[in-house]
mmCIF file of C-alpha atoms in Angstrom:
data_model
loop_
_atom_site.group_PDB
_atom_site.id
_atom_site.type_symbol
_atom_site.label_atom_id
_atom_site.label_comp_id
_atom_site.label_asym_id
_atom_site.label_seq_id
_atom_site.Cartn_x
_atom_site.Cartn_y
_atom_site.Cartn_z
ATOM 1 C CA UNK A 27 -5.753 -4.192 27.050
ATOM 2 C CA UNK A 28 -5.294 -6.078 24.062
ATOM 3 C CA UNK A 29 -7.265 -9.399 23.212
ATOM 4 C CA UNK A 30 -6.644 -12.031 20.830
ATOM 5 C CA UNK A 31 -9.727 -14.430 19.446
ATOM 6 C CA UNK A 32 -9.466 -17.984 17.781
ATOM 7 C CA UNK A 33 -12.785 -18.946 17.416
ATOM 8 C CA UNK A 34 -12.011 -22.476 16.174
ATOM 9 C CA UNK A 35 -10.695 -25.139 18.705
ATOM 10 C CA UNK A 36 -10.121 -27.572 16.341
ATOM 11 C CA UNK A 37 -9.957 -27.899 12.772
ATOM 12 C CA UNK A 38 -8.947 -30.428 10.371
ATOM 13 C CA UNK A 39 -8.584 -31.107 6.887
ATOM 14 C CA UNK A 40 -7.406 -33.702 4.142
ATOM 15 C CA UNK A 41 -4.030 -33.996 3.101
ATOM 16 C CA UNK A 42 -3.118 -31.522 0.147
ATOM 17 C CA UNK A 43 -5.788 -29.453 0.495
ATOM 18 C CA UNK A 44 -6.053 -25.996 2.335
ATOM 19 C CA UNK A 45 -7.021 -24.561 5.252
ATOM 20 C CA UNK A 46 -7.841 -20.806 6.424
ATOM 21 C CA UNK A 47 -6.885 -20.448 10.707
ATOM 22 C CA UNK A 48 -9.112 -17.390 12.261
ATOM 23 C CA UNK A 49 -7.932 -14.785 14.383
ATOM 24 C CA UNK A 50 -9.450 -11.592 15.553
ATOM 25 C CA UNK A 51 -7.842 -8.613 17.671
ATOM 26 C CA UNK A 52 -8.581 -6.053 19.486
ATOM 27 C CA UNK A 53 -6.396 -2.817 19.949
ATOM 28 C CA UNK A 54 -6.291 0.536 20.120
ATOM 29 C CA UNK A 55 -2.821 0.925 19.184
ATOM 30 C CA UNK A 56 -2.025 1.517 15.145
ATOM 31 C CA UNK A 57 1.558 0.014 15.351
ATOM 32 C CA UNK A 58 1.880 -3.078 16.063
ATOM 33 C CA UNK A 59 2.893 -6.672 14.910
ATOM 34 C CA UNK A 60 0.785 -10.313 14.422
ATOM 35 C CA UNK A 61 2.052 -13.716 14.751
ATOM 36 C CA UNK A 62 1.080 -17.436 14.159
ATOM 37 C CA UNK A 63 3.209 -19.711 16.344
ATOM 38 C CA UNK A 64 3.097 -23.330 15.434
ATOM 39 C CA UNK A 65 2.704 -25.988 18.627
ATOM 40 C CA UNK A 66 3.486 -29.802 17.339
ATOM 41 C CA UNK A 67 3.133 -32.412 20.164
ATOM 42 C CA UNK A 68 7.103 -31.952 20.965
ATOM 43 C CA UNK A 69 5.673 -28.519 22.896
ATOM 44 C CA UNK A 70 8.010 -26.438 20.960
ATOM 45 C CA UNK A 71 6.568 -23.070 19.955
ATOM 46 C CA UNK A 72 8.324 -22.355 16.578
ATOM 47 C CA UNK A 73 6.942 -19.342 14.576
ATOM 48 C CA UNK A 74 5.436 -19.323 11.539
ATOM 49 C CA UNK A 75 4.845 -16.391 10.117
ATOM 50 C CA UNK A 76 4.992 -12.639 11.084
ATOM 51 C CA UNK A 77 2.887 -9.738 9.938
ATOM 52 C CA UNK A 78 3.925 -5.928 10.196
ATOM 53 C CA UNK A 79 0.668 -3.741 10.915
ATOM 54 C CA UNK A 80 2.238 -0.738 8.993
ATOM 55 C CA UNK A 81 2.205 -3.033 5.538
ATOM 56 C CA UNK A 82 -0.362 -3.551 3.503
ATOM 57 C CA UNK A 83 1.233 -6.320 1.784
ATOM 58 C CA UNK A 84 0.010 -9.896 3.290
ATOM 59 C CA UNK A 85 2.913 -12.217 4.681
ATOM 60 C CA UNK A 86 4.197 -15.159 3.396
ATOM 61 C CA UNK A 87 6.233 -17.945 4.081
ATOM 62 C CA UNK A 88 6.242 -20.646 1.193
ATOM 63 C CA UNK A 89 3.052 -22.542 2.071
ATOM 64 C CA UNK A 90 1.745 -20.108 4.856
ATOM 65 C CA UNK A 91 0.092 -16.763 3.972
ATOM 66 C CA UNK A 92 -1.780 -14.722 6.136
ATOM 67 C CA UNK A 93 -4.898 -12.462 4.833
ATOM 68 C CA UNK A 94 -4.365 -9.120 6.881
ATOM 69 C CA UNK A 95 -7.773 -7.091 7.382
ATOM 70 C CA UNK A 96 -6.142 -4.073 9.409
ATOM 71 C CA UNK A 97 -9.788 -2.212 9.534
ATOM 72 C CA UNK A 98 -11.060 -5.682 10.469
ATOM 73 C CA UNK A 99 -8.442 -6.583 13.147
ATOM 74 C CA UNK A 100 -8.635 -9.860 11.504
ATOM 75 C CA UNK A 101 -5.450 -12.142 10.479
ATOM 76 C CA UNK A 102 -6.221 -15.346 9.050
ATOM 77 C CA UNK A 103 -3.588 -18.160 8.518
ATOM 78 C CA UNK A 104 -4.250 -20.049 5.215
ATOM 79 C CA UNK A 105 -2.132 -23.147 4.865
ATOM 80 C CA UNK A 106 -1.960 -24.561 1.173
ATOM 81 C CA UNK A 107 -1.003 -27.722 0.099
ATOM 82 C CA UNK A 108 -1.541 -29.464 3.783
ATOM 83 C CA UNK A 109 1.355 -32.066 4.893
ATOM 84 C CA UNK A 110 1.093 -34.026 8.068
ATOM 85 C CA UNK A 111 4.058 -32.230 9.417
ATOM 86 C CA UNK A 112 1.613 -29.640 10.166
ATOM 87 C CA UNK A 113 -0.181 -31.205 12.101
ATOM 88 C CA UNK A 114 -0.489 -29.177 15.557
ATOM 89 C CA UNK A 115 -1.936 -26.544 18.210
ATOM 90 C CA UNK A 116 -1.929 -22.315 15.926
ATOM 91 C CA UNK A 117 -1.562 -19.874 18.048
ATOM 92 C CA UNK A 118 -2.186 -16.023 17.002
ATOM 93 C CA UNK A 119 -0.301 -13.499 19.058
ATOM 94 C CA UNK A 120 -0.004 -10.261 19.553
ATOM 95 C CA UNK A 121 2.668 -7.428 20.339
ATOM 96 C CA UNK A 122 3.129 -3.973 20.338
ATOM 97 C CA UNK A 123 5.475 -2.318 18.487
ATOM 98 C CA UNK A 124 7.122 -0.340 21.232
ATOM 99 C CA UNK A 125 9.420 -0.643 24.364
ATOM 100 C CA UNK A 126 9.622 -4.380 25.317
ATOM 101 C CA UNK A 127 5.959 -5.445 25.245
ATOM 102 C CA UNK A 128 4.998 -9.253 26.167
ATOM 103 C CA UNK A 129 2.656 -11.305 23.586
ATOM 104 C CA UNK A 130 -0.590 -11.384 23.638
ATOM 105 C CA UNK A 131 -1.825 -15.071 22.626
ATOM 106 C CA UNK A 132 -5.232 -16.481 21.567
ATOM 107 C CA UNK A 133 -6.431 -19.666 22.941
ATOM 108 C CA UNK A 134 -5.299 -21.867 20.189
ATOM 109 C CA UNK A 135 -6.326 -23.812 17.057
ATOM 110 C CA UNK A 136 -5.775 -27.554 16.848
ATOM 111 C CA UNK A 137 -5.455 -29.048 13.254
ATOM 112 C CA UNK A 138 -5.225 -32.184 12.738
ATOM 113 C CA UNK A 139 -4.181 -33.207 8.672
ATOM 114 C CA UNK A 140 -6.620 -36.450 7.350
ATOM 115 C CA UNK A 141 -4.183 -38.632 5.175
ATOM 116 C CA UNK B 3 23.027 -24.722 18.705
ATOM 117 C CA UNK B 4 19.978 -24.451 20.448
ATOM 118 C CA UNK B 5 19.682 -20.563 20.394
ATOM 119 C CA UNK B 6 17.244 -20.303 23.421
ATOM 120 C CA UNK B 7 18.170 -23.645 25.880
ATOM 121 C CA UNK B 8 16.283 -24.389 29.499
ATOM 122 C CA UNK B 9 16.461 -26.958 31.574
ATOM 123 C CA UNK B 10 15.524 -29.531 33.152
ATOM 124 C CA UNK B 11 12.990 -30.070 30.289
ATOM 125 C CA UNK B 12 10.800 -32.419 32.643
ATOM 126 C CA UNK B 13 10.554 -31.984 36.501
ATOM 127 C CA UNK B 14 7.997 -33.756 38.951
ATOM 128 C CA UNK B 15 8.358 -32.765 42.196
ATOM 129 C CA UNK B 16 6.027 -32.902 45.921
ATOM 130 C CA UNK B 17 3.991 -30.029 46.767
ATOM 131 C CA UNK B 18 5.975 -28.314 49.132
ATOM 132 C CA UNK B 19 8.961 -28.508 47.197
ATOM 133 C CA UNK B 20 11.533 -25.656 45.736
ATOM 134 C CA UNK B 21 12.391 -25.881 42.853
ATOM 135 C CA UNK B 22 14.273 -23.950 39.767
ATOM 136 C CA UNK B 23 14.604 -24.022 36.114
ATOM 137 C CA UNK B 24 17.057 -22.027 33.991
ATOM 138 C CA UNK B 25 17.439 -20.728 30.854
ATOM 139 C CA UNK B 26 20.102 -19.478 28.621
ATOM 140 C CA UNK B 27 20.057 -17.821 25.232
ATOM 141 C CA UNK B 28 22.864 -17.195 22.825
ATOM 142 C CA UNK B 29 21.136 -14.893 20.221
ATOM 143 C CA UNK B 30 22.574 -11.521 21.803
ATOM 144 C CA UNK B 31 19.085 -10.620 22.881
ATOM 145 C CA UNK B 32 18.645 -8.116 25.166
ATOM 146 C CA UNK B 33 15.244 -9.040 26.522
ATOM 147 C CA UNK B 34 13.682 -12.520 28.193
ATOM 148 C CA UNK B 35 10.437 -13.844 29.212
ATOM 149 C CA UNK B 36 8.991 -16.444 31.442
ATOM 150 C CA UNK B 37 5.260 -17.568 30.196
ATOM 151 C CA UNK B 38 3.115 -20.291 31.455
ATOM 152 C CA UNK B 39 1.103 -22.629 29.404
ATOM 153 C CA UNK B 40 -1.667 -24.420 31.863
ATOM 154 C CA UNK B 41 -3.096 -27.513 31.057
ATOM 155 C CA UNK B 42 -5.627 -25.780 28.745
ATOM 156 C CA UNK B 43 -2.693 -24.914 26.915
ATOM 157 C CA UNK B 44 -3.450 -21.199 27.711
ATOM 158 C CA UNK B 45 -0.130 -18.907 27.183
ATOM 159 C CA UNK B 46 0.673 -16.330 29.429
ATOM 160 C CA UNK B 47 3.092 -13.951 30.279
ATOM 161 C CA UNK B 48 4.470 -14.046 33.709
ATOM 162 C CA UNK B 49 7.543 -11.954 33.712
ATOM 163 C CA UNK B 50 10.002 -10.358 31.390
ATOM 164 C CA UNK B 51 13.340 -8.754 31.938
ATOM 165 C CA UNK B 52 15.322 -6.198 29.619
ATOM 166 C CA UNK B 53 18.912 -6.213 30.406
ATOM 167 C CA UNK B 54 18.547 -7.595 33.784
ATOM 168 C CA UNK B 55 16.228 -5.531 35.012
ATOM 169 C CA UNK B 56 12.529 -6.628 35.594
ATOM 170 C CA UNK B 57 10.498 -4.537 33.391
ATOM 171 C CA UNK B 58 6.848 -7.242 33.249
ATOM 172 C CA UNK B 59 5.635 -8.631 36.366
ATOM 173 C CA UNK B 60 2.154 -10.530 35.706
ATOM 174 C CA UNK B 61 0.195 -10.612 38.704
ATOM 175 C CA UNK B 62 1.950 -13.886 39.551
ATOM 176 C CA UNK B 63 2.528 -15.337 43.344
ATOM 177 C CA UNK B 64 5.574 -14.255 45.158
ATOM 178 C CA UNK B 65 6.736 -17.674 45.460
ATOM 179 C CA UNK B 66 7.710 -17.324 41.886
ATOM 180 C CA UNK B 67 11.096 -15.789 41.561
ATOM 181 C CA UNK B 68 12.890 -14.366 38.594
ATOM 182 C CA UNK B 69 16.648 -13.845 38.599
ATOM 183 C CA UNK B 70 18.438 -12.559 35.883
ATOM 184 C CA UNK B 71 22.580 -12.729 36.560
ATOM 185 C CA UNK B 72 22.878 -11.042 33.266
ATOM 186 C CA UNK B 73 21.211 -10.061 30.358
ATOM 187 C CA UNK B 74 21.997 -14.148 28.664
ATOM 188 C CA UNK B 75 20.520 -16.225 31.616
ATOM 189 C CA UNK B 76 16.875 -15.915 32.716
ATOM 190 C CA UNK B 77 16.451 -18.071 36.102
ATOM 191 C CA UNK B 78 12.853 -19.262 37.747
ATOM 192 C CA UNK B 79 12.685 -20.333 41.014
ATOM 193 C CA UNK B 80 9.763 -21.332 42.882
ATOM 194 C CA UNK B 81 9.163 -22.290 46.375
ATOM 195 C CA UNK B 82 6.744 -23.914 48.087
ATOM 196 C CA UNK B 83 5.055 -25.895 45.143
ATOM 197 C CA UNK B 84 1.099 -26.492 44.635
ATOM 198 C CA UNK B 85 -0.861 -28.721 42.848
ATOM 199 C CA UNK B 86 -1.928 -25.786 40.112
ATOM 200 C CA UNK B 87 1.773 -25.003 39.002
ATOM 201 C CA UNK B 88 1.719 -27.891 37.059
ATOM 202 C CA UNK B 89 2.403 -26.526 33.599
ATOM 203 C CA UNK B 90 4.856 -26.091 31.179
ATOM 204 C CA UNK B 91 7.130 -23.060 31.385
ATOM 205 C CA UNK B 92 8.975 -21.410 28.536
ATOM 206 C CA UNK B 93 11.424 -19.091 28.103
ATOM 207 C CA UNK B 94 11.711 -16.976 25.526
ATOM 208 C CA UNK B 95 13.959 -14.021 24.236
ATOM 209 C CA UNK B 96 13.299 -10.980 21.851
ATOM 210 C CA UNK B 97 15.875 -7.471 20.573
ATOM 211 C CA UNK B 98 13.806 -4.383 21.027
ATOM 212 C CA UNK B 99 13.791 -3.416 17.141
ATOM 213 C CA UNK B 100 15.077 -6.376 15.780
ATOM 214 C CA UNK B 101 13.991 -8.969 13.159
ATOM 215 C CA UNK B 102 9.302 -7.124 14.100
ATOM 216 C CA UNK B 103 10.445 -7.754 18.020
ATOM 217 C CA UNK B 104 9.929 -11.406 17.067
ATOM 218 C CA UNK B 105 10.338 -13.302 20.284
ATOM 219 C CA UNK B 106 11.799 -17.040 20.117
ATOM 220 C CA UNK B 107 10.859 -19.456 22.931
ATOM 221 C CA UNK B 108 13.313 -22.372 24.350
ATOM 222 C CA UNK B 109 11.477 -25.874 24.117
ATOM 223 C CA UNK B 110 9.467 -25.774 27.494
ATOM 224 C CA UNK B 111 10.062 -27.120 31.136
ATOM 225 C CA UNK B 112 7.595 -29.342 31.970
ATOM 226 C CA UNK B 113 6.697 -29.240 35.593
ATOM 227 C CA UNK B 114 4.470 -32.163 37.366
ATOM 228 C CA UNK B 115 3.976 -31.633 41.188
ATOM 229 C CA UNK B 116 2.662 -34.602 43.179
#
């Protein structure tokens, strides 16, 4: 079965700066697709960003990037220029990439910005 | 438009109670999900249908009922309420091969039983 790790319950850091999320995996599976779903206080889960495990290439989404260590099974979330809209609960997930698989979630980052 | 909708967003209700949200999506998808985020904010799968037919069943208590009338509409119902389903449930839809099988969630049901 595949297992998602966030090692770090809460984070935080100063507005404008940047911050790196952690995530570990475990799989056995070579195809396959990552995800960091943003929670704000509103409960909505609204995705972030999305990483294919075929490409090498790290994701990115204007001020999200992800650093993509396949051998690793680690996918990072790096948020630059930190606004207090970001404020909220990360969540990595996980899916295969076949049939109709369900998402595998870690437990959840919570990052609070510092004005 | 909202592309994955459920309601009632909020619901408290006595143990003991039945009760039932629903959920409707509008992207074409041909796949839906219920998960359940407890108060440890913990996501998990519970079940999952592809084109009404029941294709993830998590290990969850038979008093939790899926019903899918077709492949738009994902119902929960639940009978006989406890003190532990207090959570917030969210629906969620995904297109086997579309877009990296990203799923999208609706905005939660939050569920308080008394």
């Amino acid at each position: 079965a595949q297992t998602v790790t966030q090692s770090q319950p809460e984070m935080s850091v100063q507005e404008a700066e940047t911050v790196t999320l952690s995530c570990t995996y475990d799989t056995s599976e070579s195809d396959y697709y990552l995800f960091w779903y943003k929670q704000p206080p509103s409960r909505q889960m609204i995705l972030v960003i999305r990483q294919e495990a075929y490409k090498q290439q790290n994701a990115t989404e204007n001020r999200f990037s992800v650093n993509f260590q396949k051998a690793a099974k680690s996918f990072s979330l790096k948020i630059s220029d930190s606004q207090l809209g970001d404020a909220a609960m990360y969540f990595c997930a996980y899916r295969n990439n076949f049939g109709n698989e369900k998402l595998t979630f870690g437990t959840g980052t919570r990052l609070t910005i510092i004005p | 438009d909202t592309a994955v909708s459920q309601t009632p967003k909020y619901l408290v209700t006595q143990m003991g109670n039945d009760k039932s949200i629903k959920c409707e999506q509008n992207l074409g998808h041909d796949t839906m999900y219920w998960y359940k985020q407890d108060s440890k904010k913990f996501l998990k799968i519970m079940f999952s249908y592809n084109n009404k037919e029941l294709i993830i069943n998590e290990t969850v208590p038979n008093r939790f009922s899926p019903k899918s009338p077709d492949k738009a509409h994902l119902n929960l119902h639940i009978n006989s309420l406890e003190l532990g389903d207090s959570a917030v449930y969210f629906c969620a839809s995904s297109q086997r091969g579309s877009s990296g099988n990203t799923i999208y969630f609706g905005e939660g049901s939050w569920l308080t039983v008394v």
